[in-house]
Amino acid sequence: MVSRVIPVDEFDLVIFGATGDLANRKILPGLYRRVLAGQIPQGSQIIGAARSDMDAEAFRAQVRGAIEEHVNPAKIVPESVAEFLAMLDYVVIDAKGEGGWDDLKAKVRPDVINAFYFSVAPSLFGDLAERLHKRGIAGPDARIVVEKPFGRDLTSAKALNKALADHFDETQIYRIDHYLGKETVQNLMAVRFANILFEPLWNAQYVDHVQITVAETVGVGGRGSYYDKSGAMRDMVQNHMMQLLCLIAMEPPYHFDPDAVRDEKLKVIRALQSVAPNDMVRGQYLAKGDEPGYLADSEDPESKTESYIALKCHIANWRWTGTPFYLRTGKRLRARTSEIAITFKEPPHSIFDEAEGDWRENVLVIRLQPNEGMNLKMMIKEPGPGGMRLVQVPLDMSFAEALGEEADITDAYERLIMDVIRGNQTLFMRGDEVEAAWAWTDPIIEGWEARGDRPQPYDSGTSGPDDALMLMHRDGRRWREIRE
Ligand code: BG6
């Protein structure tokens, strides 16, 4: 297969918060990998901007360290590292004051693509936007990249949207949800809209239910103070899982175009019904061996924040009324695995006697990570003589095996940053989408806060609280096993 990567033009990318964790772990190593892939045009500049008092040389040394720590050693090629480091520059900046802005203006070239990545606390978004605009550093073609958390409720999300909209047009704003940068998440759209096979069955008439699972083995240690104010609902459901749900449930957009795709996602969010208290289960992990439990990780021994949540959701529209979407996500679970499973209904009539086999539903599983791929569980005849006996087998496709080298599962961040430079907003959340997601999330959170609900404890290394099993059992269904 010939690579058909869309080239990008020369650019200046400014990273605010360039000394922070995200920049060192994801953004800068990701950009290095794009240099290695030959995708960053010569002459482009990557300008770190942060409070730390250092010069460009010291910043380059920091970035070299980040590459050594976060890039696969097999991909560390000295010439490419040198090429990347030569693109770097650094400005000491005071986000709330005046210091450094003239220096920055002198470095950013107005005649190439300009992008500004706000890898900083959301409370600084407004200050940065105002200074970039008023000082004429970011013009009408500049791109502004922001990260989650994009608010912690509808009111704060609206305030952030306004802080950006006061200075920039929506077409300039790129809100990252890194799940949308994952290869398999984009593959959801390819599978749905580039094949005729699934669409006729993709509705409540044929789909019994959908399960979306994002399970993690890590706890929240090290980021307890952020997480404790957030919890699984704000940290994962309002954004990443909502995006997955939208891509599964949305109508075909008329074109793979930013607003066409986002319009359809927005309709799904707006059609989501509120979740009744008995349709959700919240949990908190317990200590295991030397590993602390949630209450120790969060540093609040009384915390009621959930590290696990399972929800049964309904989408009230013509396509999906009658098909529940079960969502679950949690920390310190049995395995790190993310998948979407679409379980189809039984055929209307069976021509085979029950004695002749063990009929099971067709299930389409899309594995997001690890081992990205798809698996369609089908009934076939059990081999051998002795009559017609049925057995379920998987039609299994691992993208790595099917595509070999081409499977190159590029990190979500580097893919998204390249889309920013290309000016393609398809994989970024629009302001109204984020607000609609909070409008759905807020009353659910307010409900459990008003009731004073405590999350149920669960053992680390399991599949979460027992009541989450009941959420499906009482509907005569069961969760898929959490395993790698
Ligand atoms: C982040 C959350 O957005 O996504 C983390 O804040 C979570 O809590 C992470 O661990 C999961 O991302 P991934 O790509 O590892 O599935």
Short mmCIF file of N, CA and C and ligand atoms in Angstrom, two decimals, residues 148 178-179 182 216 223 226 235-236 240 331 336 369, ligand 1:
data_model
loop_
_atom_site.label_atom_id
_atom_site.label_comp_id
_atom_site.label_asym_id
_atom_site.label_seq_id
_atom_site.Cartn_x
_atom_site.Cartn_y
_atom_site.Cartn_z
N LYS A 148 -9.19 19.24 27.22
CA LYS A 148 -10.10 19.03 28.34
C LYS A 148 -9.32 19.17 29.64
N HIS A 178 -8.98 13.49 22.90
CA HIS A 178 -7.98 12.64 22.24
C HIS A 178 -8.55 11.30 21.78
N TYR A 179 -9.75 10.93 22.29
CA TYR A 179 -10.34 9.69 21.79
C TYR A 179 -10.66 9.78 20.30
N LYS A 182 -7.91 8.59 18.03
CA LYS A 182 -7.50 7.18 18.01
C LYS A 182 -7.90 6.54 16.69
N GLU A 216 -9.72 0.65 32.74
CA GLU A 216 -8.30 0.96 32.97
C GLU A 216 -7.80 0.19 34.18
N ARG A 223 -2.68 12.18 40.56
CA ARG A 223 -3.56 13.26 40.05
C ARG A 223 -4.87 13.29 40.83
N TYR A 226 -6.96 16.63 41.04
CA TYR A 226 -7.80 16.90 39.86
C TYR A 226 -8.97 15.93 39.84
N ASP A 235 -14.70 13.00 33.92
CA ASP A 235 -13.40 12.71 33.33
C ASP A 235 -13.51 11.88 32.04
N MET A 236 -14.47 10.97 32.00
CA MET A 236 -14.53 10.04 30.86
C MET A 236 -15.87 10.04 30.11
N HIS A 240 -15.07 11.48 26.36
CA HIS A 240 -14.63 10.36 25.52
C HIS A 240 -15.76 9.37 25.20
N LYS A 331 -11.46 2.87 36.87
CA LYS A 331 -10.03 2.73 37.16
C LYS A 331 -9.82 1.45 37.97
N ARG A 336 -6.76 -3.40 31.01
CA ARG A 336 -6.92 -2.16 30.25
C ARG A 336 -7.51 -2.54 28.90
N GLN A 369 -8.66 -0.54 22.01
CA GLN A 369 -7.31 -0.75 22.52
C GLN A 369 -7.36 -1.82 23.60
C1 BG6 B 1 -7.96 11.09 30.02
C2 BG6 B 1 -8.48 10.96 31.42
O1 BG6 B 1 -8.69 12.05 29.31
O2 BG6 B 1 -8.08 9.82 29.37
C3 BG6 B 1 -7.73 9.89 32.18
O3 BG6 B 1 -8.34 12.21 32.09
C4 BG6 B 1 -7.75 8.58 31.41
O4 BG6 B 1 -8.28 9.70 33.48
C5 BG6 B 1 -7.33 8.79 29.98
O5 BG6 B 1 -6.85 7.70 32.06
C6 BG6 B 1 -7.54 7.52 29.17
O6 BG6 B 1 -6.96 7.68 27.90
P1 BG6 B 1 -6.39 6.43 27.09
O7 BG6 B 1 -5.97 7.02 25.78
O8 BG6 B 1 -5.26 5.88 27.90
O9 BG6 B 1 -7.51 5.45 26.97
#
